[in-house]
CSV table of C-alpha atoms in Angstrom, one decimal:
chain,number,residue,atom,x,y,z
A,1,MET,CA,6.3,-4.8,52.9
A,2,PRO,CA,5.3,-1.6,51.1
A,3,HIS,CA,4.6,-1.4,47.4
A,4,THR,CA,7.9,0.1,46.5
A,5,THR,CA,9.2,0.4,42.9
A,6,ILE,CA,11.6,-2.4,42.1
A,7,ARG,CA,13.8,-2.9,39.1
A,8,LEU,CA,15.5,-6.3,38.9
A,9,ALA,CA,18.9,-5.6,37.5
A,10,GLY,CA,19.2,-6.4,33.8
A,11,GLN,CA,15.5,-6.3,33.2
A,12,ARG,CA,13.9,-3.9,30.8
A,13,ARG,CA,11.9,-1.2,32.4
A,14,ASN,CA,8.2,-2.1,31.9
A,15,THR,CA,6.4,1.2,32.5
A,16,LEU,CA,4.5,3.6,30.5
A,17,THR,CA,7.8,4.5,29.0
A,18,ASN,CA,11.2,3.0,28.4
A,19,GLY,CA,12.5,5.3,31.2
A,20,PRO,CA,11.7,5.2,34.9
A,21,ALA,CA,10.7,1.7,36.2
A,22,ASN,CA,7.4,3.0,37.5
A,23,GLU,CA,4.7,4.5,35.7
A,24,PRO,CA,3.7,7.9,37.2
A,25,GLY,CA,1.2,7.1,40.0
A,26,GLU,CA,1.9,3.4,39.9
A,27,GLN,CA,4.1,1.3,42.1
A,28,PRO,CA,5.4,4.5,43.8
A,29,GLU,CA,9.1,4.5,44.7
A,30,ASP,CA,10.7,4.6,48.1
A,31,GLY,CA,14.3,4.9,49.3
A,32,THR,CA,17.5,7.0,49.4
A,33,GLY,CA,21.1,6.2,49.4
A,34,THR,CA,22.7,2.8,48.3
A,35,GLY,CA,23.0,-0.6,49.9
A,36,THR,CA,26.1,-2.7,49.5
A,37,THR,CA,25.6,-5.7,51.6
A,38,GLY,CA,25.5,-9.0,49.5
A,39,SER,CA,24.1,-12.4,49.7
A,40,ARG,CA,25.4,-15.6,48.1
A,41,ALA,CA,23.2,-17.1,45.6
A,42,ASP,CA,23.2,-20.3,47.6
A,43,GLY,CA,19.5,-20.9,48.2
A,44,LEU,CA,18.4,-18.0,46.3
A,45,LEU,CA,17.9,-19.8,43.1
A,46,ASP,CA,15.7,-22.2,44.9
A,47,GLY,CA,13.9,-19.2,46.3
A,48,PHE,CA,13.4,-17.8,42.9
A,49,ALA,CA,12.2,-21.1,41.6
A,50,ARG,CA,9.6,-21.2,44.5
A,51,ILE,CA,8.4,-17.7,43.6
A,52,ARG,CA,7.8,-18.9,40.1
A,53,ARG,CA,5.7,-21.7,41.5
A,54,ASP,CA,3.9,-19.6,44.0
A,55,PHE,CA,2.8,-17.2,41.2
A,56,ASP,CA,2.1,-19.9,38.7
A,57,LEU,CA,4.4,-18.5,36.0
A,58,PRO,CA,4.5,-20.3,32.8
A,59,GLY,CA,7.6,-22.2,31.8
A,60,GLY,CA,8.9,-22.6,28.3
A,61,PHE,CA,6.8,-21.9,25.2
A,62,PRO,CA,4.9,-24.8,23.6
A,63,ALA,CA,6.4,-26.3,20.5
A,64,SER,CA,3.6,-24.9,18.3
A,65,VAL,CA,4.3,-21.4,19.5
A,66,LEU,CA,8.1,-21.7,18.9
A,67,GLU,CA,7.4,-23.2,15.5
A,68,GLU,CA,5.1,-20.4,14.5
A,69,ALA,CA,7.4,-17.7,15.9
A,70,GLY,CA,10.3,-19.0,14.0
A,71,GLN,CA,8.3,-19.0,10.8
A,72,ALA,CA,7.2,-15.5,11.4
A,73,ALA,CA,10.6,-14.3,12.1
A,74,GLY,CA,11.6,-14.9,8.5
A,75,ALA,CA,8.2,-13.8,6.9
A,76,ALA,CA,7.1,-10.5,8.6
A,77,LEU,CA,4.6,-8.2,6.9
A,78,THR,CA,6.7,-5.2,5.6
A,79,PRO,CA,5.2,-1.9,5.0
A,80,GLY,CA,5.9,-0.1,1.7
A,81,GLU,CA,7.2,3.1,3.3
A,82,ASP,CA,11.0,3.3,3.8
A,83,ARG,CA,12.4,5.6,6.4
A,84,THR,CA,15.6,3.9,7.0
A,85,GLU,CA,17.4,7.2,6.3
A,86,LEU,CA,16.4,8.6,9.7
A,87,PRO,CA,19.2,8.2,12.1
A,88,PHE,CA,17.4,6.3,15.0
A,89,VAL,CA,19.1,5.3,18.3
A,90,THR,CA,17.7,3.2,21.1
A,91,ILE,CA,18.4,4.2,24.8
A,92,ASP,CA,18.0,1.3,27.2
A,93,PRO,CA,19.7,-0.4,30.2
A,94,PRO,CA,22.9,-2.1,29.3
A,95,GLY,CA,22.6,-5.4,27.6
A,96,SER,CA,18.9,-5.0,26.7
A,97,MET,CA,17.9,-7.0,23.6
A,98,ASP,CA,14.1,-6.5,23.6
A,99,LEU,CA,14.2,-3.0,22.1
A,100,ASP,CA,10.7,-1.6,21.7
A,101,GLN,CA,11.6,2.1,20.9
A,102,ALA,CA,14.0,4.0,18.7
A,103,LEU,CA,14.3,7.7,18.8
A,104,CYS,CA,15.2,10.5,16.4
A,105,ILE,CA,14.8,14.2,17.1
A,106,GLU,CA,15.2,17.0,14.5
A,107,LYS,CA,15.2,20.7,14.9
A,108,ARG,CA,12.4,22.7,13.0
A,109,PRO,CA,12.4,26.3,12.3
A,110,ASP,CA,9.9,27.0,15.1
A,111,GLY,CA,10.4,24.0,17.3
A,112,TYR,CA,11.2,20.3,17.1
A,113,ARG,CA,10.1,17.1,15.3
A,114,VAL,CA,10.1,13.9,17.5
A,115,TRP,CA,10.3,10.6,15.5
A,116,TYR,CA,9.5,7.7,17.7
A,117,ALA,CA,9.6,4.2,16.1
A,118,ILE,CA,7.8,1.4,18.0
A,119,ALA,CA,8.5,-2.3,17.2
A,120,ASP,CA,5.7,-3.5,14.9
A,121,VAL,CA,4.9,-6.7,16.7
A,122,ALA,CA,1.6,-7.1,14.7
A,123,ALA,CA,3.7,-7.6,11.6
A,124,PHE,CA,4.9,-10.9,13.1
A,125,VAL,CA,1.8,-12.2,15.1
A,126,ARG,CA,-1.0,-13.8,13.3
A,127,PRO,CA,-4.4,-13.1,14.8
A,128,GLY,CA,-5.7,-16.1,16.5
A,129,GLY,CA,-2.5,-18.0,16.0
A,130,ALA,CA,-0.4,-19.9,18.4
A,131,VAL,CA,1.8,-16.9,19.3
A,132,ASP,CA,-1.2,-14.6,19.8
A,133,LEU,CA,-3.1,-16.9,22.0
A,134,GLU,CA,-0.1,-17.6,24.1
A,135,ALA,CA,0.6,-13.9,24.5
A,136,ARG,CA,-3.0,-13.3,25.6
A,137,THR,CA,-2.4,-15.8,28.5
A,138,ARG,CA,0.9,-14.2,29.5
A,139,GLY,CA,-0.1,-10.6,29.4
A,140,GLU,CA,3.4,-9.2,29.9
A,141,THR,CA,7.0,-10.1,30.5
A,142,VAL,CA,7.8,-11.0,34.0
A,143,TYR,CA,11.3,-10.4,35.4
A,144,LEU,CA,13.2,-12.3,38.1
A,145,PRO,CA,16.9,-11.6,39.0
A,146,ASP,CA,18.0,-14.9,37.5
A,147,SER,CA,15.6,-15.2,34.6
A,148,ARG,CA,12.6,-13.7,32.8
A,149,VAL,CA,9.3,-15.1,31.5
A,150,PRO,CA,8.8,-13.3,28.2
A,151,LEU,CA,5.7,-12.4,26.6
A,152,HIS,CA,6.8,-13.6,23.1
A,153,PRO,CA,9.5,-16.2,22.1
A,154,THR,CA,12.9,-14.5,22.1
A,155,VAL,CA,13.3,-15.3,18.4
A,156,LEU,CA,10.9,-12.4,18.0
A,157,SER,CA,11.2,-10.2,21.1
A,158,GLU,CA,15.1,-10.2,21.1
A,159,GLY,CA,15.5,-10.9,17.4
A,160,ALA,CA,13.3,-10.4,14.3
A,161,ALA,CA,10.9,-7.8,15.9
A,162,SER,CA,13.5,-6.0,18.1
A,163,LEU,CA,14.9,-2.7,17.0
A,164,LEU,CA,18.4,-3.9,17.1
A,165,PRO,CA,21.1,-1.6,15.6
A,166,GLY,CA,22.1,-2.1,12.0
A,167,GLN,CA,18.8,-4.1,11.2
A,168,THR,CA,16.0,-3.0,9.1
A,169,ARG,CA,12.8,-3.5,10.9
A,170,PRO,CA,9.0,-2.8,10.6
A,171,ALA,CA,7.8,-0.2,12.9
A,172,ALA,CA,4.8,1.9,13.8
A,173,LEU,CA,6.4,5.3,13.2
A,174,TRP,CA,5.2,8.3,15.2
A,175,CYS,CA,6.0,11.7,14.1
A,176,VAL,CA,5.2,14.5,16.7
A,177,ASP,CA,5.9,18.1,15.9
A,178,LEU,CA,6.4,20.4,18.9
A,179,ASP,CA,6.6,24.2,19.0
A,180,SER,CA,9.6,26.0,20.7
A,181,ASP,CA,7.9,25.5,24.2
A,182,GLY,CA,7.4,21.8,23.7
A,183,GLU,CA,3.6,22.0,23.0
A,184,THR,CA,2.3,19.4,20.6
A,185,VAL,CA,1.3,21.1,17.2
A,186,GLY,CA,1.0,18.0,14.9
A,187,VAL,CA,0.8,14.1,15.0
A,188,ASP,CA,1.2,11.5,12.4
A,189,LEU,CA,1.4,7.8,12.6
A,190,ARG,CA,2.1,5.2,9.9
A,191,ARG,CA,3.8,1.9,9.3
A,192,ALA,CA,7.3,2.1,7.9
A,193,MET,CA,10.7,0.3,7.8
A,194,VAL,CA,13.4,1.8,10.0
A,195,ARG,CA,17.0,1.1,11.0
A,196,SER,CA,18.5,2.0,14.3
A,197,ARG,CA,22.1,3.2,14.2
A,198,ASP,CA,23.2,2.6,17.7
A,199,ARG,CA,22.1,1.0,21.0
A,200,LEU,CA,22.9,3.3,23.8
A,201,ASP,CA,22.5,3.1,27.5
A,202,TYR,CA,21.6,5.9,29.9
A,203,GLU,CA,25.0,6.3,31.5
A,204,THR,CA,26.5,6.8,28.1
A,205,VAL,CA,23.8,9.3,27.0
A,206,GLN,CA,24.2,11.3,30.3
A,207,ALA,CA,27.9,11.4,30.0
A,208,ALA,CA,27.7,12.8,26.5
A,209,VAL,CA,25.3,15.4,27.6
A,210,ASP,CA,27.4,16.4,30.7
A,211,THR,CA,30.6,16.6,28.8
A,212,GLY,CA,29.2,18.7,25.9
A,213,THR,CA,29.9,15.9,23.3
A,214,ALA,CA,26.2,15.1,22.7
A,215,GLU,CA,25.2,15.6,19.1
A,216,GLY,CA,22.1,15.2,17.0
A,217,THR,CA,19.2,13.4,18.7
A,218,LEU,CA,21.1,13.3,22.1
A,219,LYS,CA,21.7,17.0,22.1
A,220,LEU,CA,18.1,17.8,21.2
A,221,LEU,CA,16.8,15.3,23.7
A,222,ALA,CA,18.6,17.4,26.4
A,223,GLU,CA,16.6,20.4,25.2
A,224,VAL,CA,13.2,18.7,24.5
A,225,GLY,CA,13.2,16.7,27.7
A,226,PRO,CA,13.2,19.6,30.1
A,227,LEU,CA,10.5,21.4,28.0
A,228,LEU,CA,8.3,18.4,28.4
A,229,LEU,CA,9.0,18.1,32.1
A,230,ALA,CA,8.1,21.8,32.5
A,231,LEU,CA,4.8,21.2,30.8
A,232,GLU,CA,4.0,18.2,32.9
A,233,ARG,CA,4.5,20.3,36.1
A,234,ALA,CA,2.3,23.0,34.6
A,235,ARG,CA,-0.6,20.7,33.9
A,236,GLY,CA,-0.3,19.1,37.3
A,237,GLY,CA,1.5,15.9,36.4
A,238,VAL,CA,3.5,14.0,39.0
A,239,THR,CA,6.9,12.5,38.7
A,240,LEU,CA,8.2,11.3,42.1
A,241,PRO,CA,11.7,12.3,42.7
A,242,THR,CA,12.7,9.0,44.4
A,243,PRO,CA,15.2,6.3,43.6
A,244,GLU,CA,14.4,2.7,42.6
A,245,GLN,CA,15.0,-0.4,44.9
A,246,GLU,CA,16.7,-3.0,42.8
A,247,VAL,CA,18.2,-6.4,43.0
A,248,VAL,CA,21.6,-6.6,41.2
A,249,PRO,CA,24.2,-9.3,40.9
A,250,ASP,CA,27.1,-9.1,43.2
A,251,GLY,CA,29.8,-11.7,42.7
A,252,ASP,CA,28.3,-15.1,43.4
A,253,GLY,CA,25.2,-13.5,45.1
A,254,TYR,CA,22.8,-10.6,44.9
A,255,VAL,CA,22.4,-7.2,46.6
A,256,VAL,CA,19.5,-4.8,47.1
A,257,GLU,CA,20.3,-1.2,46.2
A,258,PHE,CA,18.6,2.1,45.9
A,259,ARG,CA,19.5,3.7,42.7
A,260,ALA,CA,18.7,7.3,41.7
A,261,SER,CA,17.6,7.9,38.1
A,262,LEU,CA,19.8,10.0,35.7
A,263,PRO,CA,18.3,13.1,34.1
A,264,CYS,CA,18.3,11.6,30.7
A,265,GLU,CA,16.0,8.8,32.0
A,266,ALA,CA,13.4,11.4,32.8
A,267,TRP,CA,13.8,13.1,29.4
A,268,ASN,CA,13.5,9.7,27.6
A,269,ALA,CA,10.4,8.9,29.7
A,270,GLN,CA,8.8,12.2,28.6
A,271,ILE,CA,9.1,11.2,25.0
A,272,SER,CA,7.2,8.0,25.6
A,273,LEU,CA,4.6,10.0,27.7
A,274,LEU,CA,4.3,12.4,24.8
A,275,THR,CA,3.6,9.4,22.5
A,276,GLY,CA,1.1,7.8,24.9
A,277,MET,CA,-0.9,11.1,25.2
A,278,SER,CA,-0.9,11.4,21.5
A,279,ALA,CA,-2.2,8.0,21.1
A,280,ALA,CA,-4.9,8.5,23.8
A,281,GLN,CA,-6.1,11.6,22.0
A,282,LEU,CA,-6.4,9.7,18.7
A,283,MET,CA,-8.5,7.0,20.3
A,284,LEU,CA,-10.7,9.4,22.1
A,285,ASP,CA,-11.4,11.4,19.0
A,286,ALA,CA,-12.2,8.1,17.0
A,287,GLY,CA,-14.4,6.8,20.0
A,288,VAL,CA,-12.6,3.5,20.1
A,289,GLY,CA,-9.6,2.3,22.1
A,290,VAL,CA,-8.0,1.4,25.4
A,291,LEU,CA,-6.6,3.9,27.9
A,292,ARG,CA,-4.4,3.7,30.9
A,293,ILE,CA,-6.4,5.7,33.6
A,294,LEU,CA,-5.8,6.7,37.1
A,295,PRO,CA,-8.6,8.5,39.1
A,296,GLU,CA,-8.2,11.7,41.0
A,297,ALA,CA,-7.7,11.2,44.7
A,298,GLY,CA,-10.7,11.9,46.8
A,299,PRO,CA,-11.0,14.8,49.2
A,300,GLN,CA,-10.5,12.6,52.4
A,301,ASP,CA,-7.2,11.3,51.1
A,302,LEU,CA,-6.0,14.7,49.9
A,303,ALA,CA,-6.8,16.1,53.4
A,304,LYS,CA,-4.9,13.4,55.0
A,305,VAL,CA,-1.8,14.0,52.9
A,306,ARG,CA,-2.0,17.7,53.6
A,307,ARG,CA,-2.0,16.9,57.3
A,308,VAL,CA,1.0,14.6,56.9
A,309,ALA,CA,2.8,17.4,55.1
A,310,ALA,CA,2.2,19.8,57.9
A,311,ALA,CA,3.4,17.3,60.5
A,312,LEU,CA,6.5,16.7,58.6
A,313,GLY,CA,7.2,20.3,57.7
A,314,VAL,CA,6.8,19.8,54.0
A,315,PRO,CA,5.6,23.2,52.5
A,316,TRP,CA,2.3,23.1,50.5
A,317,PRO,CA,1.5,26.6,49.4
A,318,ASP,CA,-2.0,27.6,48.8
A,319,GLY,CA,-3.1,26.7,45.3
A,320,ALA,CA,-0.2,24.4,44.6
A,321,SER,CA,-0.8,20.9,43.2
A,322,TYR,CA,0.5,17.7,44.6
A,323,GLY,CA,2.9,17.6,41.5
A,324,GLU,CA,4.3,20.9,42.4
A,325,VAL,CA,4.9,19.9,45.9
A,326,VAL,CA,6.8,16.8,45.4
A,327,HIS,CA,8.8,18.3,42.5
A,328,GLY,CA,10.9,20.3,45.0
A,329,LEU,CA,11.4,17.5,47.6
A,330,ASP,CA,14.8,15.8,48.3
A,331,PRO,CA,14.3,12.2,49.3
A,332,LYS,CA,17.6,12.3,51.2
A,333,ILE,CA,15.8,14.4,53.8
A,334,PRO,CA,14.0,12.0,56.2
A,335,GLY,CA,10.8,14.1,56.4
A,336,HIS,CA,10.6,14.3,52.6
A,337,ALA,CA,11.2,10.6,52.1
A,338,ALA,CA,8.4,9.8,54.7
A,339,PHE,CA,6.0,12.3,53.0
A,340,LEU,CA,6.8,10.7,49.5
A,341,HIS,CA,5.9,7.4,50.9
A,342,GLU,CA,2.7,8.4,52.8
A,343,SER,CA,1.4,10.6,50.0
A,344,THR,CA,1.3,7.8,47.4
A,345,ILE,CA,-2.2,7.2,48.7
A,346,LEU,CA,-3.2,9.9,46.1
A,347,LEU,CA,-1.9,7.8,43.3
A,348,ARG,CA,-3.6,4.4,43.7
A,349,GLY,CA,-6.1,2.7,41.5
A,350,ALA,CA,-4.5,2.7,38.0
A,351,ALA,CA,-6.4,0.5,35.5
A,352,TYR,CA,-7.1,0.0,31.8
A,353,ALA,CA,-10.4,1.2,30.3
A,354,SER,CA,-11.5,0.1,26.8
A,355,PHE,CA,-14.3,1.7,24.8
A,356,ASN,CA,-16.2,1.4,21.6
A,357,GLY,CA,-18.5,4.4,21.3
A,358,SER,CA,-18.8,6.6,24.3
A,359,PRO,CA,-15.4,7.2,26.1
A,360,PRO,CA,-14.9,6.3,29.7
A,361,ALA,CA,-16.5,8.8,32.2
A,362,HIS,CA,-13.0,9.3,33.7
A,363,ALA,CA,-10.6,9.1,30.8
A,364,ALA,CA,-7.6,10.8,32.3
A,365,HIS,CA,-4.5,9.5,34.1
A,366,ALA,CA,-4.1,11.7,37.3
A,367,ALA,CA,-0.3,11.4,37.5
A,368,VAL,CA,0.0,12.3,33.8
A,369,ALA,CA,-2.6,15.0,34.1
A,370,ALA,CA,-4.0,14.1,30.7
A,371,PRO,CA,-5.6,11.1,28.8
A,372,TYR,CA,-2.8,8.6,28.3
A,373,ALA,CA,-2.4,5.1,26.7
A,374,HIS,CA,0.2,2.4,26.6
A,375,VAL,CA,1.6,2.0,23.1
A,376,THR,CA,5.4,2.1,23.4
A,377,ALA,CA,6.3,-1.5,24.8
A,378,PRO,CA,4.6,-4.0,22.5
A,379,LEU,CA,7.3,-6.6,22.8
A,380,ARG,CA,6.8,-6.8,26.7
A,381,ARG,CA,3.2,-5.7,27.2
A,382,LEU,CA,0.1,-7.1,25.4
A,383,VAL,CA,-2.2,-4.1,25.5
A,384,ASP,CA,0.4,-1.9,23.5
A,385,ARG,CA,0.1,-4.1,20.5
A,386,TYR,CA,-3.7,-3.7,20.3
A,387,ALA,CA,-3.6,0.0,21.2
A,388,THR,CA,-1.2,0.7,18.4
A,389,GLU,CA,-3.4,-1.2,16.0
A,390,VAL,CA,-6.3,1.0,16.8
A,391,CYS,CA,-4.1,4.1,16.4
A,392,LEU,CA,-2.8,2.9,13.0
A,393,ALA,CA,-6.2,2.3,11.7
A,394,VAL,CA,-7.5,5.7,13.0
A,395,ALA,CA,-4.5,7.5,11.5
A,396,ALA,CA,-5.1,5.9,8.2
A,397,GLY,CA,-8.8,6.7,8.2
A,398,GLU,CA,-9.6,3.0,8.2
A,399,PRO,CA,-12.0,1.0,10.4
A,400,VAL,CA,-10.5,-0.7,13.3
A,401,PRO,CA,-10.1,-4.4,12.5
A,402,GLU,CA,-12.9,-6.5,14.0
A,403,ARG,CA,-10.3,-8.8,15.7
A,404,VAL,CA,-8.9,-5.8,17.6
A,405,GLU,CA,-12.3,-4.6,18.6
A,406,GLU,CA,-13.1,-8.0,20.0
A,407,ALA,CA,-9.9,-8.1,22.0
A,408,LEU,CA,-10.6,-4.7,23.6
A,409,VAL,CA,-13.5,-6.2,25.5
A,410,VAL,CA,-11.4,-8.4,27.5
A,411,LEU,CA,-8.0,-6.6,27.5
A,412,PRO,CA,-8.4,-4.6,30.8
A,413,GLU,CA,-9.1,-7.7,32.9
A,414,GLN,CA,-6.2,-9.6,31.2
A,415,MET,CA,-3.9,-6.8,32.0
A,416,ALA,CA,-5.1,-6.5,35.4
A,417,VAL,CA,-4.3,-10.1,36.2
A,418,SER,CA,-0.9,-10.0,34.5
A,419,GLY,CA,0.0,-6.7,36.1
A,420,ARG,CA,-0.8,-8.0,39.7
A,421,ARG,CA,1.2,-11.1,39.0
A,422,ALA,CA,4.3,-9.2,37.7
A,423,ALA,CA,4.2,-6.7,40.6
A,424,GLY,CA,3.9,-9.5,43.1
A,425,VAL,CA,6.8,-11.4,41.7
A,426,GLU,CA,9.0,-8.3,41.8
A,427,ARG,CA,8.1,-7.5,45.3
A,428,ALA,CA,8.6,-11.2,46.3
A,429,CYS,CA,12.1,-11.2,44.8
A,430,VAL,CA,13.2,-8.2,46.7
A,431,ASP,CA,11.7,-9.5,49.9
A,432,LEU,CA,13.6,-12.7,49.3
A,433,VAL,CA,16.9,-11.1,48.7
A,434,GLU,CA,16.4,-8.6,51.6
A,435,ALA,CA,15.8,-11.5,54.0
A,436,ALA,CA,18.8,-13.4,52.5
A,437,VAL,CA,21.2,-10.3,53.0
A,438,LEU,CA,20.2,-10.0,56.5
A,439,ARG,CA,19.8,-13.5,57.6
A,440,HIS,CA,23.0,-13.6,59.7
A,441,ARG,CA,22.5,-10.2,61.3
A,442,VAL,CA,19.5,-10.8,63.5
A,443,GLY,CA,20.1,-8.8,66.6
A,444,ASP,CA,22.1,-6.1,64.9
A,445,LEU,CA,21.3,-2.4,65.3
A,446,PHE,CA,20.8,-0.3,62.1
A,447,ASP,CA,20.1,3.4,61.3
A,448,ALA,CA,16.7,3.9,59.7
A,449,VAL,CA,14.0,6.5,58.8
A,450,VAL,CA,10.4,5.9,59.7
A,451,ILE,CA,8.4,6.3,56.4
A,452,ASP,CA,5.0,4.9,57.4
A,453,VAL,CA,3.1,4.5,60.7
A,454,ASP,CA,-0.1,2.6,61.5
A,455,GLU,CA,-2.8,5.1,62.6
A,456,GLY,CA,-4.3,4.1,66.1
A,457,LYS,CA,-2.0,1.2,66.6
A,458,PRO,CA,1.7,0.4,67.1
A,459,GLY,CA,4.2,-0.3,64.4
A,460,GLY,CA,5.0,0.9,60.8
A,461,GLN,CA,7.6,0.9,58.1
A,462,VAL,CA,11.2,1.8,58.2
A,463,GLN,CA,13.7,2.4,55.5
A,464,VAL,CA,17.2,1.2,56.2
A,465,THR,CA,19.9,2.7,54.0
A,466,GLU,CA,22.7,0.2,54.6
A,467,PRO,CA,21.7,-2.4,53.3
A,468,ALA,CA,18.9,-1.0,51.2
A,469,VAL,CA,15.8,-2.5,52.9
A,470,ILE,CA,12.3,-1.4,53.6
A,471,ALA,CA,10.5,-3.4,56.2
A,472,ARG,CA,8.0,-3.7,59.0
A,473,CYS,CA,9.0,-2.2,62.4
A,474,ASP,CA,7.3,-2.9,65.7
A,475,GLY,CA,7.2,-0.3,68.5
A,476,ASP,CA,5.0,2.3,70.1
A,477,ARG,CA,4.6,5.7,68.7
A,478,LEU,CA,7.1,5.5,65.9
A,479,PRO,CA,8.1,9.1,65.0
A,480,LEU,CA,7.1,9.5,61.3
A,481,GLY,CA,9.8,11.1,59.2
A,482,GLU,CA,12.5,10.9,61.9
A,483,ARG,CA,15.8,8.9,62.1
A,484,VAL,CA,15.8,6.1,64.6
A,485,ARG,CA,17.8,3.1,65.6
A,486,VAL,CA,16.1,-0.2,65.0
A,487,ARG,CA,17.1,-3.8,65.9
A,488,LEU,CA,16.7,-6.6,63.4
A,489,THR,CA,14.4,-9.3,65.0
A,490,ARG,CA,13.7,-11.5,62.0
A,491,ALA,CA,15.2,-12.2,58.6
A,492,GLU,CA,13.8,-15.5,57.1
A,493,PRO,CA,14.4,-16.2,53.4
A,494,GLY,CA,12.0,-19.2,53.5
A,495,THR,CA,9.0,-16.8,54.3
A,496,ARG,CA,10.6,-13.8,52.7
A,497,GLU,CA,10.0,-11.8,55.9
A,498,VAL,CA,12.2,-9.1,57.5
A,499,ARG,CA,11.1,-7.4,60.7
A,500,PHE,CA,12.7,-4.8,63.0
A,501,THR,CA,11.8,-3.3,66.4
A,502,LEU,CA,12.5,0.1,67.7
A,503,ALA,CA,15.7,0.1,69.8
């Protein structure tokens, strides 16, 4: 199965932002349309349990961790600065409780002021304590359709540390001033107490903008977001215009669907990107920190993708960047969908790079087209807490705490291990549900689009729209980027395998 972007319904989006489920250039998305075929949960719960065993996911928290977390929930370190007057809101998938970020945007005479409050997890976690050590073994929250394996006990991640509405919480408070074009002209960061006014979801926000009823932060988000997207395109950044493949509940079972993102999700993602770029620059200026990096594609890969574009009729004007090319594509067009899938070879190899002294030789994130750091999801991702601690120290003109410097040495490998595990779990869950959805349809014919072919040998990958499945297809000379009819030859939930052949 391809490495498609997956969002398990009900999960928090665990990317560089609280927006799209994928980080630019990481776990590239595939798919168009929607799927509606369901599968009963019978057997799937056992399948999810087997996935937890296969990937050696931790179970419940040890008693010592729960005890320490419970004590910390009632005794967090509180900063002296009070910014509870700022009308923050959170924007997340419906039902989310682990709220990392709260947003407030104000108009300035010559631009905008973006306030971004990030849950101050370090206010609750004692260095070297039971909660800290357990979080280091987990790395990040892992989501399955029927459950999640959280980074922190929920008394913190969905309670005392979460930026829930109406609750006063400690936060790392970013203040980023933008000019009228969206360019950054000033950055400030400090600890402060904040209070979110409302917990919103993307559909509600988009509806308010579309109907002209958006006010305050939501109205300004619809102004600032497009400005930041335009700057991203200008600097060569990449946002893939493709839907997510997600597992969602359906009665007593689950379905796999392709879901297109709303415009407000991209705007919200840009606020988090803005913060991550600001954090990276703070750390680079100070000569200490941890970055999220993605190398530029090599000339051979770039030449291959240009050949694919030419073969599929995707225009690539002279001098245009990859980001500019994909910006104008429509994933509903078969050739465009195939190109988006094939071209993700240019966006592979994301990693973390820590430094204390000389910065990494390659400090940029190719899809962001700038240096970038993870700092906006500390409830769900370990590295964000440490990167935020570095930034807070630098912004205050203080030395980075020794315990944080020590952690930077091992963080890249810890996050690499946990990231591979989380991605593997997500892919396995989708594979399982795809196989369960199709298990009684072996022999049936489906309409599909060929989105990948194996060079020099038969076979490739096809994308079926109804139901929403991406799977291996056997056959000679599969026509890349074209619509085909395929026959289902295998759908085995036990092995999580789906396979088609060209009809």
